CSV table of C-alpha atoms in Angstrom, one decimal:
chain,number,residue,atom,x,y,z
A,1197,UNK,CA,-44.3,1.7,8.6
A,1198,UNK,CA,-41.0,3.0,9.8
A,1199,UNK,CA,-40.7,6.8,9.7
A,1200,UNK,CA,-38.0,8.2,7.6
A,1201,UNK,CA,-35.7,10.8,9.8
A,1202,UNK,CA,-34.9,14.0,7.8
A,1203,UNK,CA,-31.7,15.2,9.0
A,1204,UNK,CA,-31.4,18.8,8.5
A,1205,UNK,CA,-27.8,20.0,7.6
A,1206,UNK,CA,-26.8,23.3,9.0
A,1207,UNK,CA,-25.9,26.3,7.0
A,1208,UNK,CA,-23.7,29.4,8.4
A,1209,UNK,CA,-23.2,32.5,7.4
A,1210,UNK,CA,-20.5,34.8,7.1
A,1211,UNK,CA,-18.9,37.8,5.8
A,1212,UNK,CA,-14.9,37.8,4.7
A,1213,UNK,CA,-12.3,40.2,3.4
A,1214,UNK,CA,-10.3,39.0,0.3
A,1215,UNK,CA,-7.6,40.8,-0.8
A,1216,UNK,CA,-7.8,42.3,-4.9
A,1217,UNK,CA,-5.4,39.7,-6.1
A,1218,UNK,CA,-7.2,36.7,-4.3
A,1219,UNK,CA,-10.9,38.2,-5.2
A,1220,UNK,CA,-9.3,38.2,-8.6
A,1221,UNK,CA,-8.5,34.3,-8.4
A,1222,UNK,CA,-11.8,33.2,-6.8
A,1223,UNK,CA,-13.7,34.8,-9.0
A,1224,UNK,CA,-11.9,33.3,-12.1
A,1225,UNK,CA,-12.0,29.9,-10.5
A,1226,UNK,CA,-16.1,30.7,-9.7
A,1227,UNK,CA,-16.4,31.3,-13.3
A,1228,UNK,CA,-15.0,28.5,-14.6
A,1229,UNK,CA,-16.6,26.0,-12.2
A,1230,UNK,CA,-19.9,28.1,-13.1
A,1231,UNK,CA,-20.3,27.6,-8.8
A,1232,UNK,CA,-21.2,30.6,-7.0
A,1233,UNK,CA,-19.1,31.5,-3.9
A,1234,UNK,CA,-20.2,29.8,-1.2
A,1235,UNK,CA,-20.4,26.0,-3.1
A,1236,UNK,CA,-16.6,26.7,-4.3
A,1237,UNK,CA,-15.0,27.7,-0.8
A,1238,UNK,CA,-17.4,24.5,0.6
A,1239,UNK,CA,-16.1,22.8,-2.5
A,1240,UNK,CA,-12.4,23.5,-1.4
A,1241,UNK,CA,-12.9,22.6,2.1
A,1242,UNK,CA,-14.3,19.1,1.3
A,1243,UNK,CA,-11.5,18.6,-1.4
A,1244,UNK,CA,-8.6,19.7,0.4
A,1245,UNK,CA,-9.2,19.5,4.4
A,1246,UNK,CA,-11.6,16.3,4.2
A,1247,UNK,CA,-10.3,14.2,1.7
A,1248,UNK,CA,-9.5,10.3,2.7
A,1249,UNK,CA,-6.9,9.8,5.1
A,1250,UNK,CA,-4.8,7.6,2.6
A,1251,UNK,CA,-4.7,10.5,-0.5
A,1252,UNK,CA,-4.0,13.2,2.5
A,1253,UNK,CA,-1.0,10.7,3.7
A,1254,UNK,CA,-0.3,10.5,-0.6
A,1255,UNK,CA,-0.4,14.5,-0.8
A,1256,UNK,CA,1.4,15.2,2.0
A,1257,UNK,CA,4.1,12.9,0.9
A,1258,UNK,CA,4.7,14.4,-2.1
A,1259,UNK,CA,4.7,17.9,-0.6
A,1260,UNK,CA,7.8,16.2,1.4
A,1261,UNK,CA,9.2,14.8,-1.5
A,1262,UNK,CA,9.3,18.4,-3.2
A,1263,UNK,CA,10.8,20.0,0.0
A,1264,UNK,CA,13.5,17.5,0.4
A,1265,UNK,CA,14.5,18.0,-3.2
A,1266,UNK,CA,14.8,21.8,-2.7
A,1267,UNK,CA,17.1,21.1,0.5
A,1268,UNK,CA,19.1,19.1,-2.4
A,1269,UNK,CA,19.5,22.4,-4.3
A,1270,UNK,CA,19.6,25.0,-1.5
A,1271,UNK,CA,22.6,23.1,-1.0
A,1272,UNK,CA,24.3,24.9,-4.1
A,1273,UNK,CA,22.0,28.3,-4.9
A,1274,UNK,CA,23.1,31.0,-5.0
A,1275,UNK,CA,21.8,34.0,-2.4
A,1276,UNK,CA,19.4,35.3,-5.0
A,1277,UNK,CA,18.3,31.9,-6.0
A,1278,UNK,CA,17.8,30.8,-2.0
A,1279,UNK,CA,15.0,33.3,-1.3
A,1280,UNK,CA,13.4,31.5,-4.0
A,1281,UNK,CA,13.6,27.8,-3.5
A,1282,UNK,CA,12.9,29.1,0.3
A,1283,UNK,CA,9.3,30.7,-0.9
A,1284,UNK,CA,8.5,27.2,-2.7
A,1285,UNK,CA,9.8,25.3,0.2
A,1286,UNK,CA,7.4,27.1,2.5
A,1287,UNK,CA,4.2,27.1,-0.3
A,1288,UNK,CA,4.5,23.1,-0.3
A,1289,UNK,CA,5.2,23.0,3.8
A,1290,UNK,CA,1.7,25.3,3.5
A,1291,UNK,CA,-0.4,23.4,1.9
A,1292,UNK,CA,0.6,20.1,3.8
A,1293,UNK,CA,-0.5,22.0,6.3
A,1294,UNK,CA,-4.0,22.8,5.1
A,1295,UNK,CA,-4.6,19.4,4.1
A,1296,UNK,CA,-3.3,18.5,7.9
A,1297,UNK,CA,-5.9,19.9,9.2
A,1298,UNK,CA,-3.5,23.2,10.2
A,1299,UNK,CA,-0.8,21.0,11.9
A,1300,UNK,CA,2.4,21.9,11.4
A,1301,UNK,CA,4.3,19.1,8.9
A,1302,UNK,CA,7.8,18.1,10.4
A,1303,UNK,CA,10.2,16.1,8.3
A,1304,UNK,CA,14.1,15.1,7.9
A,1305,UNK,CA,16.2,15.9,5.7
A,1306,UNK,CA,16.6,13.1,3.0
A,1307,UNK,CA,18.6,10.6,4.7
A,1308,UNK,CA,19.4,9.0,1.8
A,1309,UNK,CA,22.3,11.3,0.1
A,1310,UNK,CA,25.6,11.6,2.2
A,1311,UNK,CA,28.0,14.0,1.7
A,1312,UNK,CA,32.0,13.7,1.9
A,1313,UNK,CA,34.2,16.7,2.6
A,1314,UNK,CA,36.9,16.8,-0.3
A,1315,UNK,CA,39.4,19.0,-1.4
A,1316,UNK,CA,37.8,22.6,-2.4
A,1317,UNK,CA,34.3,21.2,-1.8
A,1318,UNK,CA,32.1,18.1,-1.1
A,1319,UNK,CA,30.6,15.3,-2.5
A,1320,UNK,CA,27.2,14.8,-2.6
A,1321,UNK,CA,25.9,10.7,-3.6
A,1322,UNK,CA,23.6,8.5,-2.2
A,1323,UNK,CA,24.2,6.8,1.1
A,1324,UNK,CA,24.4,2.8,0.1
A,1325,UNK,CA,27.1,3.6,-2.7
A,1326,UNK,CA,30.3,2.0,-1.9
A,1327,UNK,CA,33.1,4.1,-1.3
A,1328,UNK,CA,36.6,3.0,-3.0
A,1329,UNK,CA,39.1,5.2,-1.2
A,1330,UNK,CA,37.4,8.3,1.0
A,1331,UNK,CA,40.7,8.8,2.8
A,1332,UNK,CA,42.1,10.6,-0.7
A,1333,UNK,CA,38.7,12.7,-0.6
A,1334,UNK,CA,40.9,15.7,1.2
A,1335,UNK,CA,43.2,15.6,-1.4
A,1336,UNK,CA,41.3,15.4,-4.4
A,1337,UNK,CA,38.9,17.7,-6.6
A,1338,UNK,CA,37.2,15.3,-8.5
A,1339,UNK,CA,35.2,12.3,-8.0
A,1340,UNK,CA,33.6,9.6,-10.3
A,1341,UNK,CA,31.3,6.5,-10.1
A,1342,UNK,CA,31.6,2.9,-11.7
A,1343,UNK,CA,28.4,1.6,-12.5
A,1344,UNK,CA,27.2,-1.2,-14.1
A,1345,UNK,CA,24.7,-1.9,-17.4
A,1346,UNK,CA,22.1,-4.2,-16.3
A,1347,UNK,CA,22.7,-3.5,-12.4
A,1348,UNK,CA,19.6,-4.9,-11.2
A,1349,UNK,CA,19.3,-7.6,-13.0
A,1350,UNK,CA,23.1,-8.6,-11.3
A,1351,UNK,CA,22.2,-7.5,-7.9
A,1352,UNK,CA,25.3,-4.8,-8.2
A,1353,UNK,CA,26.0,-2.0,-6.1
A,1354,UNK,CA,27.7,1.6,-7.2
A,1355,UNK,CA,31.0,2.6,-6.9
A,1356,UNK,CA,32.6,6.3,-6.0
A,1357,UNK,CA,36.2,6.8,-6.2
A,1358,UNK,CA,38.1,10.1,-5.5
A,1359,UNK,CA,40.8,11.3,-8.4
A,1360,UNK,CA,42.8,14.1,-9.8
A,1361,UNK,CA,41.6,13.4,-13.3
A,1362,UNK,CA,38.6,15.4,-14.1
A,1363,UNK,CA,38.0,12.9,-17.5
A,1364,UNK,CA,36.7,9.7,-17.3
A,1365,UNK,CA,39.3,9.3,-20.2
A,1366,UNK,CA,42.0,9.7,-18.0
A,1367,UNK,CA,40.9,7.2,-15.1
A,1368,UNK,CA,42.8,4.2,-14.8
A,1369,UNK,CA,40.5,2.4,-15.4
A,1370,UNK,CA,42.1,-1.1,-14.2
A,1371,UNK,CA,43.2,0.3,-10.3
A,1372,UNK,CA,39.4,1.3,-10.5
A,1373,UNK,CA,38.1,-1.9,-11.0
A,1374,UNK,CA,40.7,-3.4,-8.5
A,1375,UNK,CA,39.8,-1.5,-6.1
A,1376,UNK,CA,35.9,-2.4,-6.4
A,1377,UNK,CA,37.1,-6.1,-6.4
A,1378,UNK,CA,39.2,-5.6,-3.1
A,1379,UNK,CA,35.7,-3.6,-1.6
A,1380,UNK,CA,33.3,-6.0,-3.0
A,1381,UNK,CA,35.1,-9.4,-4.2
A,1382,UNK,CA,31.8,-10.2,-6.5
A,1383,UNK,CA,33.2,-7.4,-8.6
A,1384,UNK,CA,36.0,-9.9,-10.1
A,1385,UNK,CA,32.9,-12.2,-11.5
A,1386,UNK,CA,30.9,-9.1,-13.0
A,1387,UNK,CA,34.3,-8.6,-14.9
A,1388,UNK,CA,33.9,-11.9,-16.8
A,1389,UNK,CA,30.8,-12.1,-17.2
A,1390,UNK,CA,31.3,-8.7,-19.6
A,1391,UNK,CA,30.3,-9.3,-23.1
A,1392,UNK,CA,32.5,-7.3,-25.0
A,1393,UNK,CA,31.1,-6.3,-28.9
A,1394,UNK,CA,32.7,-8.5,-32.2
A,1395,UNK,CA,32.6,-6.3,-35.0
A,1396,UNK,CA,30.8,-7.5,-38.0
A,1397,UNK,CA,33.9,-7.9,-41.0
A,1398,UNK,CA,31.2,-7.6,-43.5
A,1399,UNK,CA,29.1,-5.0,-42.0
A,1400,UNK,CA,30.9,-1.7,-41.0
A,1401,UNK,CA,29.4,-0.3,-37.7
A,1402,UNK,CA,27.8,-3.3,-37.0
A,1403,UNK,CA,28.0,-6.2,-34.1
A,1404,UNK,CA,28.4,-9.8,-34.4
A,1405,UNK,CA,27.0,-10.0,-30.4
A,1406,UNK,CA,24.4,-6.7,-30.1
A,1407,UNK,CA,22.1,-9.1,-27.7
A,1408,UNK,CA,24.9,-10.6,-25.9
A,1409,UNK,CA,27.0,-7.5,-25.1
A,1410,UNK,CA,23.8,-5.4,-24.3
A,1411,UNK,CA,22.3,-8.5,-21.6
A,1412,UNK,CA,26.1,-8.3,-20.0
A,1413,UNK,CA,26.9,-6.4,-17.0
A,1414,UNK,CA,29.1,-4.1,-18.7
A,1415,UNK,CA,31.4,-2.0,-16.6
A,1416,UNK,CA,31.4,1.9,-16.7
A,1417,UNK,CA,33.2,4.4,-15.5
A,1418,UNK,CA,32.0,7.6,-15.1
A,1419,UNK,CA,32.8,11.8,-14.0
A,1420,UNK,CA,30.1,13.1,-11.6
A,1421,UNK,CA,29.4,16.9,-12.7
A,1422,UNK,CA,29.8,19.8,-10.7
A,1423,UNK,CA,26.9,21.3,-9.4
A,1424,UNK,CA,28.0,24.6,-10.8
A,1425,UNK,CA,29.0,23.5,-13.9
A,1426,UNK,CA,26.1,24.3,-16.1
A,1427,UNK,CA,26.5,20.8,-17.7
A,1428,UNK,CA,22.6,20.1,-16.5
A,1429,UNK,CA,20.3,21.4,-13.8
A,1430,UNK,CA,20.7,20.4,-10.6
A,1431,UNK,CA,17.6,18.5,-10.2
A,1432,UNK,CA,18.9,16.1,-13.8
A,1433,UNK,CA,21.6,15.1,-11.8
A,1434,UNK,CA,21.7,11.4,-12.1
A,1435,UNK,CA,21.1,9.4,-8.5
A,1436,UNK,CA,21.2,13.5,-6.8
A,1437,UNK,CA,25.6,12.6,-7.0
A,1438,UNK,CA,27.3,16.1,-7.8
A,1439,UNK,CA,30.2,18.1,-6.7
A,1440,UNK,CA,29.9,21.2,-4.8
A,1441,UNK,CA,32.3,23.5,-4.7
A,1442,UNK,CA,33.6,25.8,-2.0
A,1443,UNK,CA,37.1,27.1,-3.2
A,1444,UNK,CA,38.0,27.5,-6.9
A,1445,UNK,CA,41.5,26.9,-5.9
A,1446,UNK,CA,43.6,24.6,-7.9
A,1447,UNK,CA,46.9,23.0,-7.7
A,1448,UNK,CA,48.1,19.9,-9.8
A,1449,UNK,CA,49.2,16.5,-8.7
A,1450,UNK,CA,50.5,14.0,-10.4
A,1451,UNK,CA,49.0,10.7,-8.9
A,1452,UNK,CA,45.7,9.4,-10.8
A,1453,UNK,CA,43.0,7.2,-10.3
């Protein structure tokens, strides 16, 4: 008959000082978990610092993630608004850190956003937009985007153009779209394969072609918002694209785009 080994697991123990506030915490958490000290802070230990290798990769991700996103907006606080976005940064870079084992978590900057010096500020937009005409960028204050509904499906790209008209209104909307033909020729095809909507003589707001126009690759042209604007918070900003200014100074000009 085989004999069965009994492995006997080893118990330490040890005194520690917590401060009021964090006594305070454990001792909710111990309550609600109906555990008594020492199974929660073993508890925490075998949750945190020896979890699998592929949800520590997973957490530790995300904590990136998050810090990227506040270099995003650190970009544009203000000095108040820095210290705080700097206290979360270092919370996430923190707990990483615990789930690391206590190595320090290094990362880059998100290298997928580029930014484009322009006049008063910069443009922020993601790095595999195509740009129509960066060498106006110094002489321009506004900036927009041409995208496309159905994008995917077409397999096309966005577009970023530099203008003095802050209104999508205003574009020139035909230069636009030559100049995303001249930058990317299978722009002309997009252009005929729009579906523009028939209204419906009989039915006033309706459409003849609702399923055709909406399965097109419809062309639109867009304003991308000013960080500072208060139009929506910076983290809403569609694609992370956004204006940031560095001068409110403002002359007119009388060329469009």
């Amino acid at each position: 008959m085989a004999r069965k080994r009994i492995l006997a697991l080893s118990s330490y123990k040890f005194s520690m000082d917590l401060s009021g506030e964090n006594k305070d915490a454990v001792d909710e958490a111990t309550e609600n978990f109906r555990m008594k000290y020492g199974p929660f802070i073993n508890m925490l230990i075998q949750r945190f610092m020896r979890m699998p290798d592929r949800m520590k990769k997973a957490f530790i991700d995300f904590c990136i993630s998050q810090c990227q996103e506040i270099d995003r907006q650190l970009e544009v606080a203000g000095d108040f608004e820095k210290k705080n976005l700097e206290k979360e940064k270092e919370h996430y870079l923190e707990i990483a850190r615990i789930i690391n084992g206590g190595i320090d978590i290094s990362y880059e900057a998100d290298s997928n956003m580029k930014k484009i010096a322009m006049k008063d500020g910069y443009l922020i937009i993601p790095k595999e937009w195509i740009v129509l005409n960066e060498n106006d960028a110094k002489y321009c204050r506004y900036a927009g985007v041409v995208e496309c509904r159905n994008s995917a499906k077409y397999g096309i790209p966005h577009f970023v153009f530099f203008t003095h008209a802050e209104y999508g209104r205003d574009y020139d909307t035909d230069l636009i779209n030559e100049m995303c033909c001249d930058a990317w020729p299978k722009f002309k095809d997009i252009m005929a394969q729009q579906v523009e909507p028939i209204k419906d003589p009989e039915k006033p707001g309706e459409y003849l072609n609702v399923q055709e126009h909406l399965a097109s690759p419809y062309i639109g042209h867009f304003s991308i918002d000013e960080a500072d604007s208060g139009l929506r918070d910076i983290e809403d900003m569609p694609y992370g694209a956004m204006i940031v200014r560095t001068s409110t100074e403002n002359t007119e000009d009388d060329e469009e785009y």
